[in-house]
Tab-separated table of C-alpha atoms and ligand atoms in Angstrom:
chain	number	residue	atom	x	y	z
M	1	MET	CA	-8.842	12.093	-17.483
M	2	ALA	CA	-9.266	8.676	-19.081
M	3	ARG	CA	-5.994	7.747	-20.861
M	4	LEU	CA	-6.703	4.147	-19.912
M	5	ASP	CA	-4.243	2.757	-22.450
M	6	VAL	CA	-1.431	5.216	-21.749
M	7	THR	CA	1.679	4.196	-19.840
M	8	GLU	CA	4.092	6.803	-18.500
M	9	THR	CA	7.674	5.673	-17.984
M	10	VAL	CA	10.174	7.347	-15.664
M	11	GLN	CA	13.595	5.839	-14.888
M	12	GLY	CA	12.409	2.574	-16.405
M	13	VAL	CA	9.374	2.348	-14.073
M	14	PHE	CA	5.891	2.175	-15.645
M	15	PHE	CA	2.933	4.137	-14.290
M	16	PRO	CA	-0.701	4.137	-15.469
M	17	GLY	CA	-1.336	7.221	-17.609
M	18	HIS	CA	-4.872	7.361	-16.278
M	19	LEU	CA	-3.531	8.694	-12.969
M	20	HIS	CA	-0.059	9.982	-13.817
M	21	THR	CA	1.492	12.381	-16.272
M	22	GLN	CA	5.154	13.155	-16.855
M	23	ASP	CA	4.473	16.499	-15.143
M	24	SER	CA	2.824	14.998	-12.074
M	25	LEU	CA	5.652	12.478	-11.677
M	26	GLN	CA	8.214	15.252	-12.042
M	27	GLN	CA	6.390	17.469	-9.535
M	28	ALA	CA	6.304	14.632	-7.008
M	29	ARG	CA	10.064	14.229	-7.256
M	30	SER	CA	10.609	17.846	-6.322
M	31	PHE	CA	7.698	17.976	-3.860
M	32	HIS	CA	8.116	20.459	-1.038
M	33	PHE	CA	7.401	18.537	2.157
M	34	GLN	CA	6.274	20.389	5.252
M	35	ASP	CA	7.393	19.225	8.686
M	36	SER	CA	3.766	18.639	9.655
M	37	ASP	CA	3.165	16.227	6.718
M	38	THR	CA	2.547	12.509	7.185
M	39	LEU	CA	3.487	10.369	4.191
M	40	ILE	CA	2.199	6.799	3.809
M	41	VAL	CA	4.530	4.807	1.562
M	42	THR	CA	3.674	1.439	0.054
M	43	TYR	CA	4.220	-0.797	-2.890
M	44	PRO	CA	0.699	-1.351	-4.321
M	45	LYS	CA	-1.505	-3.922	-2.580
M	46	SER	CA	0.445	-3.800	0.661
M	47	GLY	CA	-2.236	-2.230	2.847
M	48	THR	CA	-2.201	1.368	1.583
M	49	THR	CA	-5.938	1.953	1.995
M	50	TRP	CA	-5.913	0.289	5.393
M	51	MET	CA	-3.187	2.606	6.677
M	52	GLN	CA	-4.950	5.638	5.154
M	53	GLU	CA	-7.992	4.637	7.207
M	54	VAL	CA	-5.973	4.052	10.387
M	55	VAL	CA	-4.239	7.431	10.151
M	56	THR	CA	-7.491	9.230	9.313
M	57	LEU	CA	-9.196	7.686	12.332
M	58	VAL	CA	-6.274	8.144	14.732
M	59	SER	CA	-5.978	11.811	13.732
M	60	ARG	CA	-9.671	12.275	14.564
M	61	ARG	CA	-9.657	10.251	17.774
M	62	GLY	CA	-11.795	7.499	16.269
M	63	ASP	CA	-14.484	9.817	14.896
M	64	PRO	CA	-15.511	8.182	11.572
M	65	GLN	CA	-17.155	11.292	10.100
M	66	MET	CA	-14.319	12.041	7.695
M	67	SER	CA	-13.555	8.447	6.751
M	68	GLN	CA	-17.230	7.943	5.926
M	69	THR	CA	-17.762	11.097	3.894
M	70	VAL	CA	-14.504	11.829	2.041
M	71	PRO	CA	-12.940	9.351	-0.411
M	72	ASN	CA	-9.491	8.155	0.584
M	73	TRP	CA	-7.856	9.687	-2.502
M	74	GLU	CA	-9.056	13.140	-1.401
M	75	ARG	CA	-8.091	12.909	2.253
M	76	ALA	CA	-4.770	11.128	1.585
M	77	PRO	CA	-3.877	11.918	-2.057
M	78	TRP	CA	-1.087	10.147	-3.888
M	79	LEU	CA	1.387	12.945	-4.424
M	80	GLU	CA	2.466	11.562	-7.828
M	81	GLN	CA	-1.074	11.484	-9.251
M	82	TYR	CA	-2.183	14.284	-11.560
M	83	TYR	CA	-4.892	15.733	-9.269
M	84	SER	CA	-2.786	15.954	-6.089
M	85	SER	CA	-1.750	19.614	-6.379
M	86	GLN	CA	-5.406	20.599	-6.743
M	87	VAL	CA	-6.471	18.531	-3.708
M	88	LEU	CA	-3.550	19.685	-1.599
M	89	GLY	CA	-4.068	23.308	-2.578
M	90	ALA	CA	-7.550	23.135	-1.059
M	91	SER	CA	-6.494	21.259	2.092
M	92	GLN	CA	-6.214	22.848	5.498
M	93	GLY	CA	-4.121	21.789	8.470
M	94	PRO	CA	-1.526	18.993	8.581
M	95	ARG	CA	-1.478	17.012	5.342
M	96	LEU	CA	-1.813	13.274	4.931
M	97	LEU	CA	-0.095	12.106	1.742
M	98	THR	CA	0.343	8.757	0.067
M	99	THR	CA	2.888	7.477	-2.424
M	100	HIS	CA	3.787	4.313	-4.300
M	101	LEU	CA	7.018	5.858	-5.621
M	102	PRO	CA	10.339	4.126	-4.956
M	103	TYR	CA	12.798	5.807	-2.606
M	104	SER	CA	15.075	6.737	-5.513
M	105	PHE	CA	12.321	9.110	-6.728
M	106	LEU	CA	11.627	10.854	-3.419
M	107	GLY	CA	14.850	10.637	-1.429
M	108	ASN	CA	16.063	14.087	-2.426
M	109	ALA	CA	12.718	15.747	-1.739
M	110	LEU	CA	12.641	14.222	1.754
M	111	GLN	CA	16.196	15.172	2.652
M	112	GLY	CA	16.226	17.440	5.678
M	113	SER	CA	12.452	17.271	6.094
M	114	LYS	CA	10.821	16.304	9.372
M	115	ALA	CA	7.742	14.927	7.614
M	116	LYS	CA	6.638	11.659	9.200
M	117	VAL	CA	6.999	8.621	6.949
M	118	ILE	CA	5.004	5.413	7.517
M	119	TYR	CA	6.193	2.521	5.371
M	120	VAL	CA	3.804	-0.452	5.151
M	121	SER	CA	5.208	-3.700	3.760
M	122	ARG	CA	3.414	-6.977	2.985
M	123	ASN	CA	4.765	-10.395	2.154
M	124	PRO	CA	5.358	-10.305	-1.597
M	125	LYS	CA	3.557	-13.565	-2.391
M	126	ASP	CA	0.290	-12.085	-1.134
M	127	VAL	CA	1.152	-8.777	-2.843
M	128	ALA	CA	1.614	-10.573	-6.171
M	129	VAL	CA	-1.725	-12.393	-5.892
M	130	SER	CA	-3.608	-9.284	-4.780
M	131	PHE	CA	-1.993	-7.225	-7.569
M	132	TYR	CA	-2.874	-9.896	-10.143
M	133	HIS	CA	-6.554	-9.780	-9.179
M	134	PHE	CA	-6.479	-5.994	-9.112
M	135	HIS	CA	-5.149	-5.940	-12.696
M	136	LYS	CA	-8.201	-7.909	-13.778
M	137	MET	CA	-10.611	-5.267	-12.541
M	138	ALA	CA	-8.574	-2.069	-13.055
M	139	ASN	CA	-8.962	-0.999	-16.665
M	140	PHE	CA	-6.107	1.493	-16.288
M	141	LEU	CA	-3.634	-1.377	-15.811
M	142	PRO	CA	-2.604	-3.817	-18.542
M	143	GLN	CA	-4.418	-7.136	-18.745
M	144	PRO	CA	-2.398	-9.449	-16.494
M	145	GLY	CA	-2.489	-12.551	-18.701
M	146	SER	CA	-1.979	-15.852	-16.881
M	147	PHE	CA	-0.860	-15.809	-13.255
M	148	LYS	CA	2.402	-17.433	-14.331
M	149	ASP	CA	3.145	-14.623	-16.815
M	150	PHE	CA	2.184	-11.993	-14.282
M	151	LEU	CA	4.351	-13.559	-11.579
M	152	ASP	CA	7.325	-13.650	-13.946
M	153	ARG	CA	6.908	-9.926	-14.628
M	154	PHE	CA	6.439	-9.230	-10.911
M	155	LEU	CA	9.701	-11.021	-10.098
M	156	GLU	CA	11.519	-9.235	-12.951
M	157	GLY	CA	10.169	-5.898	-11.715
M	158	THR	CA	8.552	-5.031	-15.051
M	159	VAL	CA	4.976	-4.664	-13.740
M	160	HIS	CA	3.558	-1.150	-13.287
M	161	TYR	CA	5.086	0.672	-10.269
M	162	GLY	CA	8.335	-1.264	-10.706
M	163	SER	CA	10.170	-3.846	-8.658
M	164	TRP	CA	8.778	-4.847	-5.252
M	165	PHE	CA	12.349	-5.746	-4.229
M	166	ASP	CA	13.757	-2.309	-5.113
M	167	HIS	CA	10.818	-0.637	-3.383
M	168	VAL	CA	11.084	-2.393	-0.051
M	169	LYS	CA	14.882	-2.401	0.006
M	170	GLY	CA	15.141	1.218	-1.117
M	171	TRP	CA	12.808	2.558	1.552
M	172	THR	CA	13.902	0.330	4.421
M	173	SER	CA	17.563	1.102	3.832
M	174	GLN	CA	16.633	4.642	4.883
M	175	VAL	CA	15.205	3.721	8.284
M	176	ASP	CA	18.119	5.350	10.095
M	177	LEU	CA	18.598	8.156	7.596
M	178	VAL	CA	15.126	9.605	7.146
M	179	ASP	CA	13.890	11.391	10.260
M	180	ASN	CA	10.617	10.144	11.703
M	181	PHE	CA	10.306	6.805	9.950
M	182	LEU	CA	7.830	4.120	11.059
M	183	PHE	CA	8.101	0.680	9.505
M	184	ILE	CA	5.076	-1.553	9.956
M	185	SER	CA	3.738	-4.558	8.074
M	186	TYR	CA	0.328	-5.583	6.800
M	187	GLU	CA	0.724	-8.813	8.765
M	188	GLU	CA	1.487	-6.952	11.994
M	189	MET	CA	-1.697	-4.932	11.484
M	190	TRP	CA	-3.642	-8.092	10.750
M	191	LEU	CA	-2.321	-10.015	13.746
M	192	ASP	CA	-2.495	-7.146	16.216
M	193	LEU	CA	-4.603	-4.277	14.919
M	194	ARG	CA	-4.972	-2.756	18.362
M	195	GLY	CA	-1.197	-2.747	18.969
M	196	SER	CA	-0.630	-1.376	15.453
M	197	ILE	CA	-3.077	1.486	15.985
M	198	GLU	CA	-1.329	2.283	19.271
M	199	LYS	CA	2.004	2.248	17.467
M	200	VAL	CA	0.705	4.676	14.838
M	201	SER	CA	-0.891	6.932	17.450
M	202	THR	CA	2.367	7.059	19.428
M	203	PHE	CA	4.348	7.765	16.265
M	204	LEU	CA	1.981	10.581	15.292
M	205	GLN	CA	1.998	11.876	18.882
M	206	ARG	CA	-1.763	11.494	19.045
M	207	PRO	CA	-2.378	9.499	22.234
M	208	LEU	CA	-5.821	7.893	22.371
M	209	GLU	CA	-8.208	7.181	25.209
M	210	ASP	CA	-9.382	3.582	25.376
M	211	GLU	CA	-12.824	4.445	23.944
M	212	GLU	CA	-11.220	6.329	21.051
M	213	LEU	CA	-8.956	3.392	20.318
M	214	LYS	CA	-11.948	1.054	20.301
M	215	ARG	CA	-13.737	3.292	17.797
M	216	CYS	CA	-10.659	3.269	15.520
M	217	LEU	CA	-10.533	-0.527	15.761
M	218	CYS	CA	-14.162	-0.892	14.836
M	219	HIS	CA	-14.033	1.404	11.802
M	220	CYS	CA	-10.873	0.015	10.232
M	221	SER	CA	-11.803	-3.644	10.461
M	222	PHE	CA	-11.999	-5.468	7.127
M	223	SER	CA	-15.770	-5.855	7.374
M	224	SER	CA	-16.326	-2.193	8.138
M	225	MET	CA	-14.025	-0.986	5.343
M	226	LYS	CA	-15.594	-3.404	2.862
M	227	GLU	CA	-18.912	-1.617	3.384
M	228	ASN	CA	-17.447	1.896	3.373
M	229	ARG	CA	-17.880	3.390	-0.103
M	230	MET	CA	-15.209	6.001	0.675
M	231	VAL	CA	-12.540	3.277	0.697
M	232	ASN	CA	-13.924	0.265	-1.161
M	233	TYR	CA	-13.574	1.974	-4.569
M	234	THR	CA	-17.179	1.333	-5.604
M	235	LEU	CA	-17.380	5.097	-6.295
M	236	ILE	CA	-15.100	4.517	-9.298
M	237	PRO	CA	-17.109	4.162	-12.518
M	238	GLN	CA	-17.403	0.764	-14.134
M	239	ASP	CA	-15.376	1.706	-17.232
M	240	ILE	CA	-12.375	2.461	-15.021
M	241	MET	CA	-12.785	-0.338	-12.487
M	242	ASP	CA	-14.855	-3.258	-13.658
M	243	HIS	CA	-16.643	-4.260	-10.462
M	244	SER	CA	-18.051	-7.348	-12.145
M	245	LYS	CA	-14.494	-8.720	-12.307
M	246	GLY	CA	-13.644	-8.424	-8.628
M	247	THR	CA	-13.785	-6.332	-5.487
M	248	PHE	CA	-11.100	-4.034	-4.146
M	249	MET	CA	-11.634	-5.302	-0.595
M	250	ARG	CA	-11.069	-8.828	-1.874
M	251	LYS	CA	-10.030	-11.284	0.858
M	252	GLY	CA	-7.818	-9.409	3.291
M	253	GLN	CA	-5.923	-12.501	4.435
M	254	ILE	CA	-2.375	-13.564	5.186
M	255	GLY	CA	-1.246	-16.565	3.138
M	256	ASP	CA	-3.915	-16.431	0.425
M	257	TRP	CA	-1.059	-16.931	-2.076
M	258	ARG	CA	-1.286	-20.668	-1.288
M	259	ASN	CA	-4.579	-20.774	-3.200
M	260	THR	CA	-2.927	-19.472	-6.374
M	261	PHE	CA	0.770	-20.428	-6.431
M	262	SER	CA	1.718	-23.816	-7.872
M	263	GLU	CA	4.523	-25.747	-6.158
M	264	GLU	CA	6.830	-24.863	-9.037
M	265	GLN	CA	5.966	-21.153	-8.896
M	266	ASN	CA	6.583	-21.195	-5.166
M	267	CYS	CA	10.044	-22.780	-5.552
M	268	HIS	CA	10.954	-20.291	-8.274
M	269	PHE	CA	9.706	-17.399	-6.134
M	270	ASP	CA	11.737	-18.564	-3.116
M	271	ALA	CA	14.878	-18.852	-5.234
M	272	VAL	CA	14.498	-15.328	-6.670
M	273	PHE	CA	13.547	-13.963	-3.254
M	274	SER	CA	16.555	-15.393	-1.456
M	275	THR	CA	18.924	-14.025	-4.108
M	276	LYS	CA	17.412	-10.563	-4.272
M	277	MET	CA	16.911	-10.232	-0.509
M	278	LYS	CA	20.218	-11.750	0.586
M	279	ASP	CA	21.487	-8.402	1.847
M	280	SER	CA	18.247	-7.616	3.719
M	281	HIS	CA	17.384	-8.446	7.323
M	282	LEU	CA	13.652	-7.993	6.907
M	283	ASN	CA	11.332	-10.697	8.232
M	284	PHE	CA	8.109	-11.614	6.497
M	285	VAL	CA	5.094	-13.495	7.755
M	286	TRP	CA	3.939	-15.825	5.005
M	287	GLU	CA	1.048	-17.664	6.656
M	288	GLY	CA	-1.927	-16.638	8.722
M	289	PRO	CA	-2.555	-18.323	12.060
M	290	VAL	CA	-3.948	-21.786	11.421
M	291	LYS	CA	-5.280	-22.522	14.887
M	292	GLU	CA	-5.868	-19.958	17.533
M	293	GLY	CA	-2.632	-18.962	19.171
M	294	VAL	CA	-0.507	-21.573	17.382
M	295	SER	CA	1.103	-22.386	14.033
M	296	LEU	CA	2.021	-18.937	12.893
M	297	ARG	CA	4.893	-19.783	10.610
M	298	GLU	CA	7.382	-16.970	10.503
M	299	GLU	CA	10.286	-17.417	8.136
M	300	MET	CA	13.496	-15.498	8.208
M	301	PHE	CA	15.652	-14.917	5.194
J	1	A3P	P1	-6.391	-8.625	-0.944
J	1	A3P	O1	-6.485	-8.346	-2.412
J	1	A3P	O2	-5.384	-9.698	-0.610
J	1	A3P	O3	-7.716	-8.899	-0.310
J	1	A3P	P2	-3.872	-1.553	-1.136
J	1	A3P	O4	-4.776	-0.681	-0.343
J	1	A3P	O5	-2.409	-1.306	-0.875
J	1	A3P	O6	-4.214	-1.548	-2.592
J	1	A3P	O7	-4.078	-3.050	-0.610
J	1	A3P	C1	-5.270	-3.731	-0.863
J	1	A3P	C2	-5.227	-5.026	-0.060
J	1	A3P	O8	-5.384	-4.722	1.339
J	1	A3P	C3	-6.362	-5.977	-0.439
J	1	A3P	O9	-5.833	-7.303	-0.234
J	1	A3P	C4	-7.408	-5.612	0.608
J	1	A3P	O10	-8.398	-6.591	0.797
J	1	A3P	C5	-6.499	-5.453	1.835
J	1	A3P	N1	-7.130	-4.689	2.926
J	1	A3P	C6	-7.652	-3.448	2.887
J	1	A3P	N2	-8.190	-3.116	4.062
J	1	A3P	C7	-8.017	-4.179	4.895
J	1	A3P	C8	-8.382	-4.463	6.255
J	1	A3P	N3	-9.059	-3.589	6.999
J	1	A3P	N4	-8.032	-5.672	6.769
J	1	A3P	C9	-7.363	-6.578	6.013
J	1	A3P	N5	-6.993	-6.366	4.726
J	1	A3P	C10	-7.323	-5.190	4.167
C-alpha cells in the first residue's frame, strides 16, 4: 500500500492514506476490545515507541528476544491502521495495541471494557518540534513547510492526527471513567525510567525481580533503542521514510524545543496553551535537568 499522497479525513481529522483507509478507521471505532487487551494511547511523537518497548519487555520479564526480532508495528499494531486486523488475527495470547486516535473516536468501543489503557503524554513544545522533523523524513505526511507554518497548524489542530489539545484533554478527562487507566508522561519516563517501568509492571500486574527490571532498563534506553532495527524504523524503505533527511530516534531529550522556537513563537505558544488548557489541571515538564539534581523547571498551568 503506497498511497503516499492520499489523506483520509474523519470527523475533520486528517490521517495519512498510506496507513489508513476509511474502512480501517471505521473498524477501529467499533473495535471489540477484550478484557486482556493493553492499549497504548498517544498523540504522535509523545513516546509511543518507547512505551511499546517498555510494555513488550515488562511482559517478557526483560527478555529482549521479541523486541529484537519483531518490529514494533507487528507486536503492538495501531488498531486504526489498515493491516491491524491481519496482524491481530494471527496473534496469540493477550494483545498489545496502540492508537493515536482521539478519545471521541474510541470512547464508545471502550465503554464497559476492562482493557488496560496506558496514556503517554509529552510536553507539546517538544511534540511539535519532533513532529516537524518527522514530517521532513516521512513521505506519507505532507511537507511541513517552515517551522513557523507548521507550528501555526499544530496550534490550530489542522496537522495530521488532529489537535494535540483535544487529544490530551479528551483522554485525560476519562481518567476516572475508563476502567484501568494509567497516565504517564514522556518526561516522567525520561527522569525516572526505573520508577516508570515499575509503575507499568504494577499496572499490568507483572511484578519484576530486580534482575528482570535491570534488563528492561538496559533494553529500553535511548542508546539501545536507537540501535534496534525493530524500533528505529530503518526497516522502512527509503521511498516511504527518507532516512537521509533524519532519524526516527532523533534526540530523545526534554526541552529540545528551545533550539527551534523563536522568542515570538514561544510567547504565541504560551498564550494559545494557557487559553486552551485553562480548564485542565495537567502539569508539564518543559525543561530537562540542567545540572545534576537541580534546576528542573516544572511549570503549572
Ligand atoms: P525526538 O524526535 O524528540 O528525538 P513516537 O514514538 O511517539 O513517535 O515518539 C518519538 C520520540 O520519542 C522521538 O523524539 C524519539 O527520539 C523519542 N524516543 C523514543 N525512544 C526513546 C527513549 N528510549 N528515550 C528517550 N526518547 C525516546
